[in-house]
Each structure stands twice: as structure tokens, then as C-alpha cells.
Short mmCIF file of C-alpha atoms (C1' of nucleotides) in Angstrom, two decimals:
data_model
loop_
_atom_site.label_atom_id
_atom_site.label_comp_id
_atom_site.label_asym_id
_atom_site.label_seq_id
_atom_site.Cartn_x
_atom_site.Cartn_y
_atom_site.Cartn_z
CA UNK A 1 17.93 83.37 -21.84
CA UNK A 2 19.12 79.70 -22.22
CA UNK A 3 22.42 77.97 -22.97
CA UNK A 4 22.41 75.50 -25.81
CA UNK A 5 21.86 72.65 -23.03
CA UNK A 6 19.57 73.99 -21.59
CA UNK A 7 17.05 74.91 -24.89
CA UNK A 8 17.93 71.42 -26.09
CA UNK A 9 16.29 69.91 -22.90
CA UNK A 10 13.37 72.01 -22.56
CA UNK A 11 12.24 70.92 -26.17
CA UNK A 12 13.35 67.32 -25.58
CA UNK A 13 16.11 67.73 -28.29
CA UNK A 14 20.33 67.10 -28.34
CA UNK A 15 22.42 69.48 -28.06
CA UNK A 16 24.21 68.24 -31.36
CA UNK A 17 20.50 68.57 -33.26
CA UNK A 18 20.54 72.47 -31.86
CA UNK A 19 24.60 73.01 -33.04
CA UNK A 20 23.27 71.44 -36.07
CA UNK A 21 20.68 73.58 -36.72
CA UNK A 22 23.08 76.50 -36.19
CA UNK A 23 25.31 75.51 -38.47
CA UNK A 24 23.25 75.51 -41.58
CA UNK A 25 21.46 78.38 -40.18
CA UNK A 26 18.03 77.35 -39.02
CA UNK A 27 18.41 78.65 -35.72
CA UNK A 28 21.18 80.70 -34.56
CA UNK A 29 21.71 82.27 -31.21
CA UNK A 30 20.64 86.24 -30.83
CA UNK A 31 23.95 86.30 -28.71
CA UNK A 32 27.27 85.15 -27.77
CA UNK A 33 28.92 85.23 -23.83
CA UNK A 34 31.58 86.50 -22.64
CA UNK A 35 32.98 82.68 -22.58
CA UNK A 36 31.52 82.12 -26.40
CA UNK A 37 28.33 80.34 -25.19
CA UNK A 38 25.61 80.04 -27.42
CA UNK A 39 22.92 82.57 -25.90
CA UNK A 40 19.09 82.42 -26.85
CA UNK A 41 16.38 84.36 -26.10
CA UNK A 42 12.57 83.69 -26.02
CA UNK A 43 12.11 84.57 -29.67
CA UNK A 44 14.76 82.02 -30.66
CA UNK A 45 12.97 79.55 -28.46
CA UNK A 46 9.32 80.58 -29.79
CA UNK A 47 11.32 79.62 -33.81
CA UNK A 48 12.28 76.58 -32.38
CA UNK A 49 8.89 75.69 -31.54
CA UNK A 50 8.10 76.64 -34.95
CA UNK A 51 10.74 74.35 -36.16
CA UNK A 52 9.64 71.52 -34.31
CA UNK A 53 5.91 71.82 -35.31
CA UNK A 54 7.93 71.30 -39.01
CA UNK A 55 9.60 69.05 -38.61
CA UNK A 56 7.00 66.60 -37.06
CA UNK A 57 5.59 67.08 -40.10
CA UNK A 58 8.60 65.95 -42.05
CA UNK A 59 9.50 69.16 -43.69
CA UNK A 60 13.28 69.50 -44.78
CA UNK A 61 15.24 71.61 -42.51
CA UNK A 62 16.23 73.97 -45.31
CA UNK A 63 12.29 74.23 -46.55
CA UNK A 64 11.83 75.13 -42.98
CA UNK A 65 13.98 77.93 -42.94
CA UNK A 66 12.88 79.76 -46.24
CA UNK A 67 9.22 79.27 -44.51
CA UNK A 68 10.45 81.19 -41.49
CA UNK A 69 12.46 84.07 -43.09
CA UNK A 70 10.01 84.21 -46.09
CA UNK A 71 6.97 86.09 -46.11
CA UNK A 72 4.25 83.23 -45.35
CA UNK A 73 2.25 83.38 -48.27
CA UNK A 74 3.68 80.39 -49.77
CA UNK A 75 3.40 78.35 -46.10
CA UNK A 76 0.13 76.79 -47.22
CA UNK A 77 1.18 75.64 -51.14
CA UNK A 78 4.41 74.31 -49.87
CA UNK A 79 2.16 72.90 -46.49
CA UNK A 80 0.09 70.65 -49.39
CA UNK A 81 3.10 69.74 -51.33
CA UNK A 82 4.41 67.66 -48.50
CA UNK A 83 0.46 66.46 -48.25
CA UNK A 84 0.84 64.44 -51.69
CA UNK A 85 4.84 63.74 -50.79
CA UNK A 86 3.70 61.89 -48.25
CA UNK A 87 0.52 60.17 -50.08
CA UNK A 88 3.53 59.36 -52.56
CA UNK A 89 5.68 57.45 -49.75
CA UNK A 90 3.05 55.98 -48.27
CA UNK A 91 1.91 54.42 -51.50
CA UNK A 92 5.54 53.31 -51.83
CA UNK A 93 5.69 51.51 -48.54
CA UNK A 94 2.58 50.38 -49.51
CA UNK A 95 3.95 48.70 -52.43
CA UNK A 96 6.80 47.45 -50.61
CA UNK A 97 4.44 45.70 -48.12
CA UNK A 98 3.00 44.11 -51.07
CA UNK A 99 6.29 42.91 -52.44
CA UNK A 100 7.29 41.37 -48.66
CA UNK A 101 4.23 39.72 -48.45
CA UNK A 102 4.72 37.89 -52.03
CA UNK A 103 8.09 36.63 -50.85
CA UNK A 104 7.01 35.19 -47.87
CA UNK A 105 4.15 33.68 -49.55
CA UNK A 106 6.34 32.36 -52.21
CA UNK A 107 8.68 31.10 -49.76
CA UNK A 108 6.40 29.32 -47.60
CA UNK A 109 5.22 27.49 -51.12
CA UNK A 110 8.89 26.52 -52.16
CA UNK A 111 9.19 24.88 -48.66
CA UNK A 112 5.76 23.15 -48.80
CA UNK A 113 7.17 21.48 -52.47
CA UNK A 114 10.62 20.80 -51.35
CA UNK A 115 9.46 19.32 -47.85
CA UNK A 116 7.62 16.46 -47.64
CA UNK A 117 4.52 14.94 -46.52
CA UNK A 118 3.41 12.28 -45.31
CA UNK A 119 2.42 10.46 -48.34
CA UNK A 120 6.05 11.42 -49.72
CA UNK A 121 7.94 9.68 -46.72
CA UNK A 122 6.24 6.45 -46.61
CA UNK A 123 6.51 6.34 -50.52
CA UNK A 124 10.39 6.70 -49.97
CA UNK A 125 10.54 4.06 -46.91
CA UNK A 126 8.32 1.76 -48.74
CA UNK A 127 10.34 2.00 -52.05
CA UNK A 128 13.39 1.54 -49.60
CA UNK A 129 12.04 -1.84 -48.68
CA UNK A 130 10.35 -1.63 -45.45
CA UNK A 131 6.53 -2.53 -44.67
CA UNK A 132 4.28 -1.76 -42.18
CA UNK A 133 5.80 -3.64 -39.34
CA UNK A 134 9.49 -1.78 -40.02
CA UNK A 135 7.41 1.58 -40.19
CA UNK A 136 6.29 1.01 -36.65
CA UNK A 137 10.05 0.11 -35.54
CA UNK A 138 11.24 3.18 -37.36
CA UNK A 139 8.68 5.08 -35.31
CA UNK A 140 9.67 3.76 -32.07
CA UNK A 141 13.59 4.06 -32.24
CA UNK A 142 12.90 8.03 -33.66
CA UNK A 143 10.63 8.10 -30.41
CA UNK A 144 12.88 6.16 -28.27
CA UNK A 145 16.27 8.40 -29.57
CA UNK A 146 14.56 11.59 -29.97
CA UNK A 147 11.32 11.99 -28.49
CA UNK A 148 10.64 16.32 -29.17
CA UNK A 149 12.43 15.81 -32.53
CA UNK A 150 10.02 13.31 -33.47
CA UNK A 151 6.97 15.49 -32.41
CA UNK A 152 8.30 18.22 -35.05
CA UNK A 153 8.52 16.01 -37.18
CA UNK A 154 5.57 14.77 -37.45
CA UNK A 155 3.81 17.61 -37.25
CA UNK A 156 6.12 18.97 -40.10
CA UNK A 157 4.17 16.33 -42.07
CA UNK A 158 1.24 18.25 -41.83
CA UNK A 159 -0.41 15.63 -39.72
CA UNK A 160 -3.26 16.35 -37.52
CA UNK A 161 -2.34 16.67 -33.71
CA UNK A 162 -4.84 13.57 -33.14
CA UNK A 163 -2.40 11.14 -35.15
CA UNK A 164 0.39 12.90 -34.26
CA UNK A 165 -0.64 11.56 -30.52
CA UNK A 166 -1.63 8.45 -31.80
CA UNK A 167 1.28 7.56 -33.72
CA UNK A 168 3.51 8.56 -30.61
CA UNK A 169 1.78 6.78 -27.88
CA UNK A 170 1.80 3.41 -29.55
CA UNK A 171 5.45 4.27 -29.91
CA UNK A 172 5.95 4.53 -26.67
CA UNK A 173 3.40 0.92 -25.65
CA UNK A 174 6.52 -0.51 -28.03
CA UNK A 175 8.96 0.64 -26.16
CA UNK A 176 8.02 -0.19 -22.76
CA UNK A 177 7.27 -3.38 -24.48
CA UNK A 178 10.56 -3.73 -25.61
CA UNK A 179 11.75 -3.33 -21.92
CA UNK A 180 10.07 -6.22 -21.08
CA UNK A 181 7.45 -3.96 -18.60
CA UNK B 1 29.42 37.26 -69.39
CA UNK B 2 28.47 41.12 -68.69
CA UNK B 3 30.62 44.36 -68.59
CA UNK B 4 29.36 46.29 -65.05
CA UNK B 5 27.29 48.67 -67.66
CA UNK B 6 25.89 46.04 -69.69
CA UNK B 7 24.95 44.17 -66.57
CA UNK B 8 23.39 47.83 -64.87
CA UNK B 9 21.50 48.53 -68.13
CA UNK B 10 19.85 45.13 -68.38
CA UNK B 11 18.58 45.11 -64.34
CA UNK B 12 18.02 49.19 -65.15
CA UNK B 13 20.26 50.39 -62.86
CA UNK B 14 23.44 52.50 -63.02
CA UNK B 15 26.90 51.69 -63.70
CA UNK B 16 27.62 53.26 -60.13
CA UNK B 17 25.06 51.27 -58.28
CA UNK B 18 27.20 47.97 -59.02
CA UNK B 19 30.27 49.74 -57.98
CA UNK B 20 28.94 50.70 -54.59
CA UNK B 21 27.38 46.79 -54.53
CA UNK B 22 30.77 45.77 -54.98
CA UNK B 23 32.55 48.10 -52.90
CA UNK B 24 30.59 46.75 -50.10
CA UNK B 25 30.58 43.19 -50.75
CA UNK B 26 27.09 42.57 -51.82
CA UNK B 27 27.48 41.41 -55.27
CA UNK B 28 31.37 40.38 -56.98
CA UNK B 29 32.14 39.81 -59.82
CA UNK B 30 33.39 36.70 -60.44
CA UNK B 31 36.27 37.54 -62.56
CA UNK B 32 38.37 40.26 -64.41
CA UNK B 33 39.19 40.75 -67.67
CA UNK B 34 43.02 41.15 -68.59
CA UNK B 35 42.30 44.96 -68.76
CA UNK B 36 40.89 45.09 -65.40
CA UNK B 37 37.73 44.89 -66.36
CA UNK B 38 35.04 43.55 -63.69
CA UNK B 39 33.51 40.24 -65.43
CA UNK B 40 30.17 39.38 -64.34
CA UNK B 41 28.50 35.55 -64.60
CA UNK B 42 25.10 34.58 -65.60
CA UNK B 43 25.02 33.37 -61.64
CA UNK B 44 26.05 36.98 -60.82
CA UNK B 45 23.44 38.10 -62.96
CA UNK B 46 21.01 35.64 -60.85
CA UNK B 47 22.18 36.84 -57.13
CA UNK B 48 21.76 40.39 -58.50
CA UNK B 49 18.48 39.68 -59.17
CA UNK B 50 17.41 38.55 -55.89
CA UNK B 51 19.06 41.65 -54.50
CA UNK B 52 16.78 43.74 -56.72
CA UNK B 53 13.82 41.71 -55.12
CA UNK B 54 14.93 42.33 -51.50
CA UNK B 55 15.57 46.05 -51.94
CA UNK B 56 12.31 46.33 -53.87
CA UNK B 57 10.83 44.93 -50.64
CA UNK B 58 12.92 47.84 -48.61
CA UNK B 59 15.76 45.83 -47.04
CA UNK B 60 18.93 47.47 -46.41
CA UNK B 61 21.87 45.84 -48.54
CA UNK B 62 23.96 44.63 -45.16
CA UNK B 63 20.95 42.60 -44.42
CA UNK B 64 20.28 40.98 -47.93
CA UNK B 65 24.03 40.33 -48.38
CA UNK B 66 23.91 38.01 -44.96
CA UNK B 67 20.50 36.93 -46.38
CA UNK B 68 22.38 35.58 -49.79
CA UNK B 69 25.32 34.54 -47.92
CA UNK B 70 23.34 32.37 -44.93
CA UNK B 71 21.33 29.66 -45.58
CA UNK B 72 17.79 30.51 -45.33
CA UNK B 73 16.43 29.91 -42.44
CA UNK B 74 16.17 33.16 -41.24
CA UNK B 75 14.93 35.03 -44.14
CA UNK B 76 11.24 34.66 -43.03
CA UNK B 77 12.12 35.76 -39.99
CA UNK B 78 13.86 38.87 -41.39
CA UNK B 79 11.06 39.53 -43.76
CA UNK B 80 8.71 39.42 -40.78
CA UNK B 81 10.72 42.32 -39.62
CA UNK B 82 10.72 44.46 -42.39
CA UNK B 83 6.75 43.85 -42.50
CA UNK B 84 7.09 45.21 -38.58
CA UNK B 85 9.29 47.71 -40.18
CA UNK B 86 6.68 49.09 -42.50
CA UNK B 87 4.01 49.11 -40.48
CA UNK B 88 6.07 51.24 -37.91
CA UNK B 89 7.08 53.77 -40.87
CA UNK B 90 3.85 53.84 -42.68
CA UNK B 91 1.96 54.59 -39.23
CA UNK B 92 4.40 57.92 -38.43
CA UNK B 93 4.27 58.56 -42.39
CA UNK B 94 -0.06 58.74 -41.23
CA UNK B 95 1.05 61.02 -38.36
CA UNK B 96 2.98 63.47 -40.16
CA UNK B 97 0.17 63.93 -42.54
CA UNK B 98 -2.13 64.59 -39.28
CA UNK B 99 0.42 67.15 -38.51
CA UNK B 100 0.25 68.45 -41.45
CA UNK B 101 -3.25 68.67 -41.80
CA UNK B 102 -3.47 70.60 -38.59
CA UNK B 103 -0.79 73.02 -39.69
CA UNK B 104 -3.46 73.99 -42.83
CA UNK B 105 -6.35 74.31 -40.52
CA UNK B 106 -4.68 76.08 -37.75
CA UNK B 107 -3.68 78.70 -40.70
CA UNK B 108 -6.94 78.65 -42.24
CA UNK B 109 -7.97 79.36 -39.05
CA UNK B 110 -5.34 82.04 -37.84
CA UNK B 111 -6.67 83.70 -41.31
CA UNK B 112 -10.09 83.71 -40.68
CA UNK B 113 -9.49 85.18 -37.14
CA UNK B 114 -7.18 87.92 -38.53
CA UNK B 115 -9.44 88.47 -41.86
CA UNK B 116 -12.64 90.26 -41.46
CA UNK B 117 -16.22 89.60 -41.46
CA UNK B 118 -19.40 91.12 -42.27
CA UNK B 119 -20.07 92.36 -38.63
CA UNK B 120 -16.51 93.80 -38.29
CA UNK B 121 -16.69 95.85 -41.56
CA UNK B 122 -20.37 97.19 -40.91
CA UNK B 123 -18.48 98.23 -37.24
CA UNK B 124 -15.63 100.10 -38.77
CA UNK B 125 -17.33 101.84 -41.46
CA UNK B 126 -19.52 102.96 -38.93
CA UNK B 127 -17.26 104.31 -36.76
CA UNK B 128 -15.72 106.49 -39.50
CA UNK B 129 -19.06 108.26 -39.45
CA UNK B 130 -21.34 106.43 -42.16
CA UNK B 131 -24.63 105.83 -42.32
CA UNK B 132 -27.12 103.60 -44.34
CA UNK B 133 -26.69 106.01 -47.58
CA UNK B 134 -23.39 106.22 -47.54
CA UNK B 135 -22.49 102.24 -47.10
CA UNK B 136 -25.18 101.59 -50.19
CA UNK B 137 -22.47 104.54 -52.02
CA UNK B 138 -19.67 102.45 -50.88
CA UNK B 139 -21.29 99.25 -52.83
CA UNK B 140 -21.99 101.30 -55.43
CA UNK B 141 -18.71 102.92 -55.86
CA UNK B 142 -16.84 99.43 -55.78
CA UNK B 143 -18.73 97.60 -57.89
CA UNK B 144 -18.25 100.77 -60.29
CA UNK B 145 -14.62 100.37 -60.59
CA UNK B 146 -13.62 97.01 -59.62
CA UNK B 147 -16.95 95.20 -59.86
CA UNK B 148 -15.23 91.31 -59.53
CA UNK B 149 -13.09 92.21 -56.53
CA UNK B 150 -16.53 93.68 -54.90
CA UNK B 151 -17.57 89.83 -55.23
CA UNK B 152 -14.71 88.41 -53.66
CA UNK B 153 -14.68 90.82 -50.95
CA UNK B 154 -18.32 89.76 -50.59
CA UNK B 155 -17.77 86.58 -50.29
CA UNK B 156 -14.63 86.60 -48.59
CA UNK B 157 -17.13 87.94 -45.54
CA UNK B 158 -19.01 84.87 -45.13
CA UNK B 159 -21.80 86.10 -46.69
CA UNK B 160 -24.39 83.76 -48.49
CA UNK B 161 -24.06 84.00 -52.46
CA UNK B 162 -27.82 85.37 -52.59
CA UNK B 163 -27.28 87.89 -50.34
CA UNK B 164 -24.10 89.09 -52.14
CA UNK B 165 -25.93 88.22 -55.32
CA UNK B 166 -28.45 91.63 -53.87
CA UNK B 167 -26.44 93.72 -53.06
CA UNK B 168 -24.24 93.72 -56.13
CA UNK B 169 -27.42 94.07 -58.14
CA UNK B 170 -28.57 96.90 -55.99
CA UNK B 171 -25.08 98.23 -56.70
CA UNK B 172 -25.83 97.97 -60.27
CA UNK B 173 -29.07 99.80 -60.15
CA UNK B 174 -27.73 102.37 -58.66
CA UNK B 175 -24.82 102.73 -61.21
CA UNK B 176 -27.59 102.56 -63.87
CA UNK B 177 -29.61 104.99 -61.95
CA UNK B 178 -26.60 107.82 -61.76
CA UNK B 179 -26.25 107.20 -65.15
CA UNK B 180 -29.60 108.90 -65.85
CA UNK B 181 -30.75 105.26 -67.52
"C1'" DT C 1 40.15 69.97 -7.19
"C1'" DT C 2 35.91 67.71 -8.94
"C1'" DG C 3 31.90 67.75 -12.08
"C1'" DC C 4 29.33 69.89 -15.10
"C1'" DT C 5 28.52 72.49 -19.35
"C1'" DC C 6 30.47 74.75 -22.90
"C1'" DC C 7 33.55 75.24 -27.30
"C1'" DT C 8 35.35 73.67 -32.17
"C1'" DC C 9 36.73 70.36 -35.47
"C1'" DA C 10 36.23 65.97 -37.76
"C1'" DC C 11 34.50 61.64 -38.99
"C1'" DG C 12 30.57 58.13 -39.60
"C1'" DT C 13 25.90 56.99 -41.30
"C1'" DC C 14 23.03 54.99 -46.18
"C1'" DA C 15 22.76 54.23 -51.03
"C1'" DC C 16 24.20 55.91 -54.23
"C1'" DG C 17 25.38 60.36 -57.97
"C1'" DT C 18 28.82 63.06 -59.95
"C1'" DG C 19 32.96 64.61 -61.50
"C1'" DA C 20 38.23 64.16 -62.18
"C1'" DG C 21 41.90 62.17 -64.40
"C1'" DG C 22 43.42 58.31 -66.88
"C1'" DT C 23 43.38 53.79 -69.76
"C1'" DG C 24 41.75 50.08 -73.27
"C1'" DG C 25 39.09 48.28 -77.42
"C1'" DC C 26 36.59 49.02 -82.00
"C1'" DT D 1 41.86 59.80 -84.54
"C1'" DT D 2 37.11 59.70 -82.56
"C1'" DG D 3 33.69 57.68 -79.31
"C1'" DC D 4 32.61 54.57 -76.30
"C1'" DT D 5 33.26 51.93 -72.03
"C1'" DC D 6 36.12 50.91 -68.53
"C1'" DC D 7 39.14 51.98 -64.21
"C1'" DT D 8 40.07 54.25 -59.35
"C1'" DC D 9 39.73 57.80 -56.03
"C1'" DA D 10 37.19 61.43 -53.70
"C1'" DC D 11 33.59 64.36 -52.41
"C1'" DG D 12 28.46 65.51 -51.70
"C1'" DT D 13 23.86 64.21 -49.92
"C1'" DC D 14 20.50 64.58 -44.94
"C1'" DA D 15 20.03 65.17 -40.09
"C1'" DC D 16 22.19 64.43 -36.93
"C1'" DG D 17 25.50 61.16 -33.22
"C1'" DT D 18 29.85 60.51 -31.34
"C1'" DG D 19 34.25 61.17 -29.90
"C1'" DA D 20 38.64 64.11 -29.33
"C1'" DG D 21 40.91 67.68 -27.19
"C1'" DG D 22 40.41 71.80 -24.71
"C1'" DT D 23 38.21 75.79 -21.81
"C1'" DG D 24 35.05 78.26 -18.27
"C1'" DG D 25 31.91 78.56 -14.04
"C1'" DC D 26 30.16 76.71 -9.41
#
DNA sequence: TTGCTCCTCACGTCACGTGAGGTGGC
DNA sequence: TTGCTCCTCACGTCACGTGAGGTGGC
């Protein structure tokens, strides 16, 4: 004998999920207190079990209960039925991978042509006038300002880490150059 | 300029779908008409079709409306999620087919348990006081009257087809035999 | 009296579908 | 006038979760 609570806890359930189930007649109570409680027996608790085993394997509550108050001939056609249901959502997640995996593919290509590399900055600095001697003061007053932020960016230039430590080290020779060390 | 149906039937979705985007803020029209009419833009038409793209890829509409609405420097991120996301579902989608799998062996099983074989038969009909002869009579009598359900039962036994392949044709000699043939 | 469990509504969730009752344009 | 589309509520779906407001047993 077992108050609602108490059922719900021994299958690891709410009580809500077991009022639930009552209410639309999956699982009612053999009984009623003398306060109104919710009583169940064993044999409720053994069609819970039933239920659960169900529901784990994603069979509709109302499915579930024409199982357990119908004769169970039909348990294994309606058992296979939910076999190729869930081949079908599978395949739809499937598909949905498929779909994420294009976006982020076509994403990471929009940002590769509407960032730019290397070749593309010092195309733009050059037309702006500067040669190779303002290139190196550009890099040192980026390094000297904003040392990290310079390190991304570089390396958002699709640079190898070897220039990348290159380019910032003779930075920094400029700078303590510049500070008359 | 679309009409909310004009616009559903072109993306092939229903009039109500674009209600319920616009009831929850995911896609506006731009403008009404002077009859009330909701008056949709060719850029309307473009944000709807990235929303078609995201929910294609299984993302709830809250998140692709902050998606369209932010700049985008999160959506990988987000899509990274939803790849999480899928995996998660897909892998408890593989364990309810498990389940189910079980479920149709376990009855398979319970059947075969409950069912009868060879051995049990040969017991019972020798307990009701038959011997050799009258088994052979038994064979002979079913395959008399109901000669394809004497296969399946044969087979339902476990048996090996060439063994029930013998004694049916025993059977039939026997039928032959009391037919004075 | 204090906690605890119990009770019965009732509303929210998510992405729509389906009327109900009424209006506007060809 | 007849169809057609349009409008705005409002309710239903599925399996619960979460209060709200109140009662019973140790």
C-alpha cells in the first residue's frame, strides 16, 4: 500500500507525473482513504513498472494504456511500429545534423572572404601610402598599445605562429629601442 | 509585397505559421495595408528565409529570433550547441530503440517459455494414456482434417523441417493406407 | 504548534492547427 | 451575389512542472 509520494519515489518519478497519469487514466489508484489519499496496491505498482518499461521506450502514454487494458496480441505490431518511428526521427535528426554542419561550414567561408589576410592588409596599407619602414612602425605602436590584441590579430591573418613571433619580437627590439635602452 | 498567404504558400508553409511567427516576434511585417492587412517586404521575405534555414537545422524560434536580431558572433557558438543538442537526442533516440528491442525479445521469449515444445507435447499426450500407435493416429488424424495447421504446429515445436517433412508424409501414408489405396 | 504529505484547480510550456465569427476586394 | 483572402480571439495538442489555497496525520 503506498501514498502517491511515496510510489512516485520508489520509481524515481514526481508526484505531478503520477496525478498525471491518473488523470487521463493510465494509472489510477485501487483505493481512496478515509482523508481522500490516493491508495495503491502492489498490482498498481507492478502497471507502473509496466508503464515505465514504455515509456523508456518512447511509447505515448495513451498507446500505453490500450496495450495494458487490451488483450496483448497487438503488443508486438505496435512494439515494431515505434521500431521504424524511431528509424524515422533518427533519420530526421540526422538530416538536421547535416543541415547544422552546412551552416557552420558556410559561415566559417563567408568570414574567411570578408576577413582578410595578410596579403589583403598590406595591399590596403601600401595603397594607403606607407612602405616597409611605416609597416614596421605600424607594427610596433599596435605592439606597444595593445600587445594580446596584436597577437589575435595576427594570427587572424592566418599567419604561422613562427612569424607571428617573429614579427612581434622585432616589435618589441623597436620599442625598447625607442626608449633609448 | 506579399499578403501573409501568398508569402506562406511561396516558403510552403501555412497561413497560421506566420501568424504564430508574428505573434511572437520572430518575423513582422513591415507594414499594413489600409484594410488591416499584414504587408510583407521582399527583406521580410529574406529574414523568413533564414528562419526556415535555422528551424530546418532544429533551433527553437526564441533562439533564431535573438540570432537575427544580434549580430553574429554568437551564432557559431549556438550552432555548436544544437550539434551538442543532436548528438544528445539522437543517442537516447538509439536507447529507446535498445529498449525497444528488448521489449520484442523478452516477449518472444516469454512466448516461447509459455508455448510448447516437442518434449512437452510427447509428455502430455503421454500422460493421457497414449502410446506409440496412438500418437502416429493423432498425426494421422490432423493432417486428415486440417493438414496445413498440422505443419505449423510442427514447426511451431522447434522441430527441423525434415523431420516434420516425415512425419507429415507418414501421416499421409497412413491416410492413403485407411483409404484402402 | 511545526513540518510533512496530501488534496484540487488552474495556468504555462512549444509550434503550430483548427474553428468561430466577422470584414474587405474582385 | 458568390468566392476568395483577410482579420482577431480562443481553444487543443503532449507530458508534465509549478504555484495557489486549503486540509489531515505525527
Amino acid at each position: 500500500m503506498f501514498t502517491v509520494g511515496r510510489l512516485a519515489r520508489r520509481f524515481g518519478l514526481s508526484r505531478s507525473t503520477l496525478l498525471y497519469y491518473h488523470s487521463i487514466g493510465v494509472l489510477r489508484p485501487s483505493a481512496r482513504s478515509e482523508a481522500n489519499y490516493r491508495v495503491y496496491t502492489e498490482a498498481d505498482a507492478a502497471r507502473l513498472e509496466a508503464i515505465c518499461r514504455y515509456r523508456k521506450a518512447g511509447l505515448a502514454l495513451q498507446e500505453i494504456r490500450s496495450l495494458l487494458d487490451a488483450p496483448d496480441d497487438r503488443t508486438a505490431a505496435i512494439l515494431e511500429r515505434r521500431l521504424e518511428a524511431l528509424n524515422d526521427e533518427i533519420g530526421q535528426l540526422r538530416e538536421q545534423q547535416r543541415v547544422v554542419v552546412r551552416l557552420l561550414r558556410s559561415r566559417a567561408l563567408r568570414r574567411e572572404t570578408r576577413s582578410m589576410d595578410k596579403a589583403g592588409w598590406v595591399a590596403i596599407l601600401r595603397a594607403t601610402g606607407l612602405g616597409e619602414e611605416e609597416m614596421l612602425r605600424w607594427h610596433v605602436e599596435f605592439e606597444r598599445r595593445a600587445p594580446e590584441a596584436h597577437g589575435d590579430f595576427l594570427e587572424s591573418l592566418g599567419i604561422g605562429a613562427d612569424e607571428v613571433a617573429r614579427i612581434r619580437s622585432r616589435s618589441r627590439a623597436e620599442i625598447a629601442v625607442s626608449r633609448g635602452e
